[in-house]
Short mmCIF file of C-alpha atoms in Angstrom, two decimals:
data_model
loop_
_atom_site.label_atom_id
_atom_site.label_comp_id
_atom_site.label_asym_id
_atom_site.label_seq_id
_atom_site.Cartn_x
_atom_site.Cartn_y
_atom_site.Cartn_z
CA MET M 1 -94.41 25.09 -41.47
CA ARG M 2 -92.70 25.06 -38.07
CA TYR M 3 -93.50 27.74 -35.51
CA PRO M 4 -91.08 28.95 -32.85
CA SER M 5 -91.63 27.17 -29.54
CA GLU M 6 -92.71 30.46 -27.91
CA ALA M 7 -95.64 30.76 -30.35
CA ARG M 8 -97.01 27.28 -29.78
CA PRO M 9 -98.89 28.08 -26.53
CA VAL M 10 -100.33 31.12 -28.29
CA LEU M 11 -101.50 28.90 -31.14
CA ALA M 12 -103.08 26.47 -28.65
CA ALA M 13 -104.86 29.41 -27.03
CA ALA M 14 -106.02 30.63 -30.44
CA TRP M 15 -107.41 27.19 -31.32
CA GLY M 16 -109.11 27.04 -27.92
CA VAL M 17 -110.67 30.47 -28.36
CA LEU M 18 -111.80 29.52 -31.86
CA SER M 19 -113.40 26.28 -30.65
CA GLY M 20 -115.10 28.15 -27.79
CA ALA M 21 -116.42 30.70 -30.27
CA VAL M 22 -117.71 27.93 -32.56
CA GLY M 23 -119.48 26.30 -29.60
CA ALA M 24 -120.97 29.63 -28.50
CA ALA M 25 -122.10 30.44 -32.04
CA ALA M 26 -123.69 27.00 -32.31
CA ALA M 27 -125.74 27.79 -29.20
CA SER M 28 -127.46 30.62 -31.07
CA MET M 29 -128.15 28.67 -34.29
CA ALA M 30 -131.02 26.22 -34.14
CA VAL M 31 -129.62 23.90 -36.81
CA VAL M 32 -126.29 23.24 -35.09
CA ARG M 33 -127.31 23.92 -31.47
CA PRO M 34 -126.56 20.30 -30.44
CA LEU M 35 -122.85 21.00 -30.97
CA ALA M 36 -122.93 23.65 -28.23
CA HIS M 37 -123.92 20.99 -25.72
CA THR M 38 -121.37 18.32 -26.55
CA VAL M 39 -117.77 17.92 -25.48
CA GLY M 40 -116.83 16.35 -28.82
CA LEU M 41 -115.56 19.65 -30.15
CA TRP M 42 -113.07 19.91 -27.28
CA VAL M 43 -112.11 16.25 -27.31
CA LEU M 44 -111.22 16.64 -30.98
CA LEU M 45 -109.34 19.88 -30.25
CA VAL M 46 -107.11 18.19 -27.66
CA ALA M 47 -106.60 15.09 -29.80
CA LEU M 48 -105.48 17.16 -32.77
CA LEU M 49 -103.23 19.45 -30.71
CA CYS M 50 -101.58 16.75 -28.61
CA ALA M 51 -101.11 13.75 -30.90
CA ARG M 52 -97.46 12.74 -31.34
CA THR M 53 -96.08 15.35 -28.92
CA THR M 54 -94.04 15.25 -25.73
CA ARG M 55 -95.67 15.27 -22.31
CA VAL M 56 -94.85 18.92 -21.59
CA VAL M 57 -96.06 20.10 -24.99
CA ALA M 58 -99.25 18.04 -24.80
CA LEU M 59 -100.20 19.12 -21.28
CA THR M 60 -99.43 22.76 -21.99
CA ARG M 61 -101.40 22.81 -25.24
CA ALA M 62 -104.36 20.92 -23.80
CA VAL M 63 -104.78 23.04 -20.68
CA ILE M 64 -104.29 26.36 -22.47
CA ALA M 65 -106.67 25.40 -25.29
CA LEU M 66 -109.42 24.14 -22.98
CA VAL M 67 -109.20 27.11 -20.61
CA GLY M 68 -109.39 29.43 -23.65
CA ALA M 69 -112.39 27.51 -24.95
CA VAL M 70 -114.25 27.72 -21.61
CA ILE M 71 -113.58 31.43 -21.18
CA THR M 72 -114.67 32.17 -24.74
CA PHE M 73 -117.72 29.90 -24.63
CA TYR M 74 -119.05 31.33 -21.38
CA GLY M 75 -117.88 34.88 -22.11
CA VAL M 76 -120.47 35.34 -24.84
CA PRO M 77 -122.81 38.28 -24.09
CA GLY M 78 -126.13 37.08 -22.74
CA PHE M 79 -124.65 33.92 -21.26
CA HIS M 80 -125.22 34.42 -17.55
CA LEU M 81 -123.07 32.06 -15.58
CA GLY M 82 -122.40 32.29 -11.88
CA THR M 83 -118.90 32.44 -10.50
CA GLY M 84 -119.22 28.96 -8.98
CA LYS M 85 -120.18 27.36 -12.30
CA LEU M 86 -117.45 29.20 -14.20
CA ALA M 87 -114.90 28.09 -11.60
CA LEU M 88 -116.19 24.51 -11.93
CA TRP M 89 -115.85 24.56 -15.73
CA LEU M 90 -112.37 26.08 -15.51
CA LEU M 91 -111.34 23.42 -13.01
CA LEU M 92 -112.79 20.75 -15.31
CA ALA M 93 -110.91 22.29 -18.26
CA VAL M 94 -107.60 22.06 -16.40
CA ALA M 95 -108.29 18.51 -15.17
CA ALA M 96 -109.49 17.37 -18.60
CA GLY M 97 -106.50 19.06 -20.24
CA LEU M 98 -104.08 17.18 -18.02
CA VAL M 99 -105.78 13.81 -18.46
CA LEU M 100 -106.62 14.09 -22.15
CA GLY M 101 -103.31 15.72 -23.02
CA GLU M 102 -101.44 12.82 -21.45
CA ALA M 103 -103.68 10.22 -23.11
CA PHE M 104 -103.84 11.79 -26.55
CA ARG M 105 -100.14 12.55 -26.85
CA HIS M 106 -99.75 8.82 -27.47
CA ILE M 107 -101.91 8.91 -30.61
CA PRO M 108 -101.45 6.94 -33.02
CA TYR M 109 -101.01 4.05 -30.57
CA PRO M 110 -104.15 1.86 -30.61
CA LEU M 111 -105.40 2.52 -27.06
CA ALA M 112 -104.88 6.28 -27.31
CA THR M 113 -106.61 6.46 -30.68
CA ALA M 114 -109.48 4.27 -29.44
CA SER M 115 -109.80 6.46 -26.34
CA ALA M 116 -110.28 9.59 -28.43
CA ALA M 117 -112.71 7.83 -30.78
CA GLY M 118 -114.57 6.27 -27.84
CA LEU M 119 -115.06 9.66 -26.20
CA LEU M 120 -116.35 11.14 -29.46
CA ILE M 121 -118.78 8.25 -29.99
CA ALA M 122 -119.92 8.27 -26.35
CA ASP M 123 -120.55 12.00 -26.39
CA ALA M 124 -122.65 11.81 -29.56
CA ALA M 125 -124.53 8.78 -28.20
CA ARG M 126 -125.24 10.47 -24.85
CA ARG M 127 -126.67 13.55 -26.51
CA GLY M 128 -128.56 11.54 -29.14
CA LEU M 129 -130.21 9.30 -26.54
CA HIS M 130 -131.56 12.30 -24.65
CA TYR M 131 -132.47 14.31 -27.75
CA PRO M 132 -133.31 11.94 -30.63
CA HIS M 133 -134.29 14.80 -32.96
CA GLN M 134 -130.64 15.95 -32.86
CA VAL M 135 -129.24 12.67 -34.17
CA PRO M 136 -128.69 13.87 -37.80
CA VAL M 137 -126.52 16.82 -36.68
CA LEU M 138 -124.70 14.69 -34.09
CA ALA M 139 -124.08 11.86 -36.56
CA THR M 140 -122.71 14.26 -39.17
CA PHE M 141 -120.44 15.90 -36.59
CA LEU M 142 -119.30 12.49 -35.37
CA LEU M 143 -118.33 11.38 -38.87
CA VAL M 144 -116.39 14.59 -39.46
CA THR M 145 -114.57 14.32 -36.11
CA LEU M 146 -113.73 10.65 -36.62
CA ALA M 147 -112.36 11.47 -40.08
CA ALA M 148 -110.19 14.24 -38.58
CA LEU M 149 -108.98 11.87 -35.86
CA TRP M 150 -108.22 9.20 -38.45
CA TRP M 151 -106.24 11.77 -40.48
CA ARG M 152 -104.19 12.81 -37.43
CA SER M 153 -103.55 9.25 -36.24
CA ARG M 154 -102.79 7.55 -39.51
CA PRO M 155 -101.77 4.89 -40.01
CA VAL M 156 -104.46 3.59 -37.67
CA HIS M 157 -103.53 0.27 -36.14
CA PRO M 158 -106.23 -2.44 -36.49
CA ARG M 159 -106.05 -3.13 -32.73
CA ALA M 160 -107.67 0.24 -32.07
CA ALA M 161 -111.02 -1.34 -33.06
CA ARG M 162 -110.57 -3.97 -30.36
CA TYR M 163 -110.38 -1.31 -27.65
CA LEU M 164 -113.27 0.77 -28.98
CA PRO M 165 -116.18 -0.87 -27.06
CA MET M 166 -114.35 -0.48 -23.75
CA THR M 167 -113.25 3.11 -24.41
CA THR M 168 -116.75 4.06 -25.53
CA ALA M 169 -118.29 2.68 -22.32
CA VAL M 170 -115.73 4.47 -20.14
CA GLY M 171 -116.16 7.57 -22.29
CA TYR M 172 -119.91 7.56 -21.71
CA ALA M 173 -119.39 7.71 -17.96
CA LEU M 174 -116.83 10.49 -18.36
CA VAL M 175 -118.90 12.71 -20.65
CA SER M 176 -121.90 12.35 -18.35
CA ALA M 177 -119.94 13.42 -15.25
CA PRO M 178 -119.77 17.22 -15.85
CA ASP M 179 -123.56 17.53 -16.18
CA PHE M 180 -123.98 15.54 -12.98
CA MET M 181 -121.47 17.77 -11.18
CA GLU M 182 -123.13 20.94 -12.52
CA ASP M 183 -126.51 19.71 -11.23
CA LEU M 184 -124.99 19.37 -7.75
CA ILE M 185 -124.08 23.08 -7.75
CA ARG M 186 -127.60 24.27 -8.66
#
């Protein structure tokens, strides 16, 4: 089904709000709490929204979805976040939306697909290394997200596997950066 072009930013906002709500709900459920502290949910969101789109569509969808996710995630009652940290996360949402939207609009090309997969793997690995007891939840989530990425990027080019080690290493540095920046504000 095709939606009118005016509704597409609204749909991106809706998906962003939904993903923010899922992340916030995960924070209050012990079993899936690790998902509230990963960026994999939002990496997948942008990859699914932006794959095979134009630059303008991808950047618009990515920024709107990530800003909606941040506002929803941190707008949950009981989540006390200072203005400086909220501004930081909104700034990161816009920056990540611009960068990831541009990168992921090229999915299914091998480097773009490997970049999305590398970020998902790096995020799960980063969290799992710090919290080994969360590995089963993280591994399950990783398999589901990689399957969704595969579905969106099919047919997957075999060269994507060649780029995966590099994109995972770069992804690890990228997914570690927001926590480092947040620690600087404390």
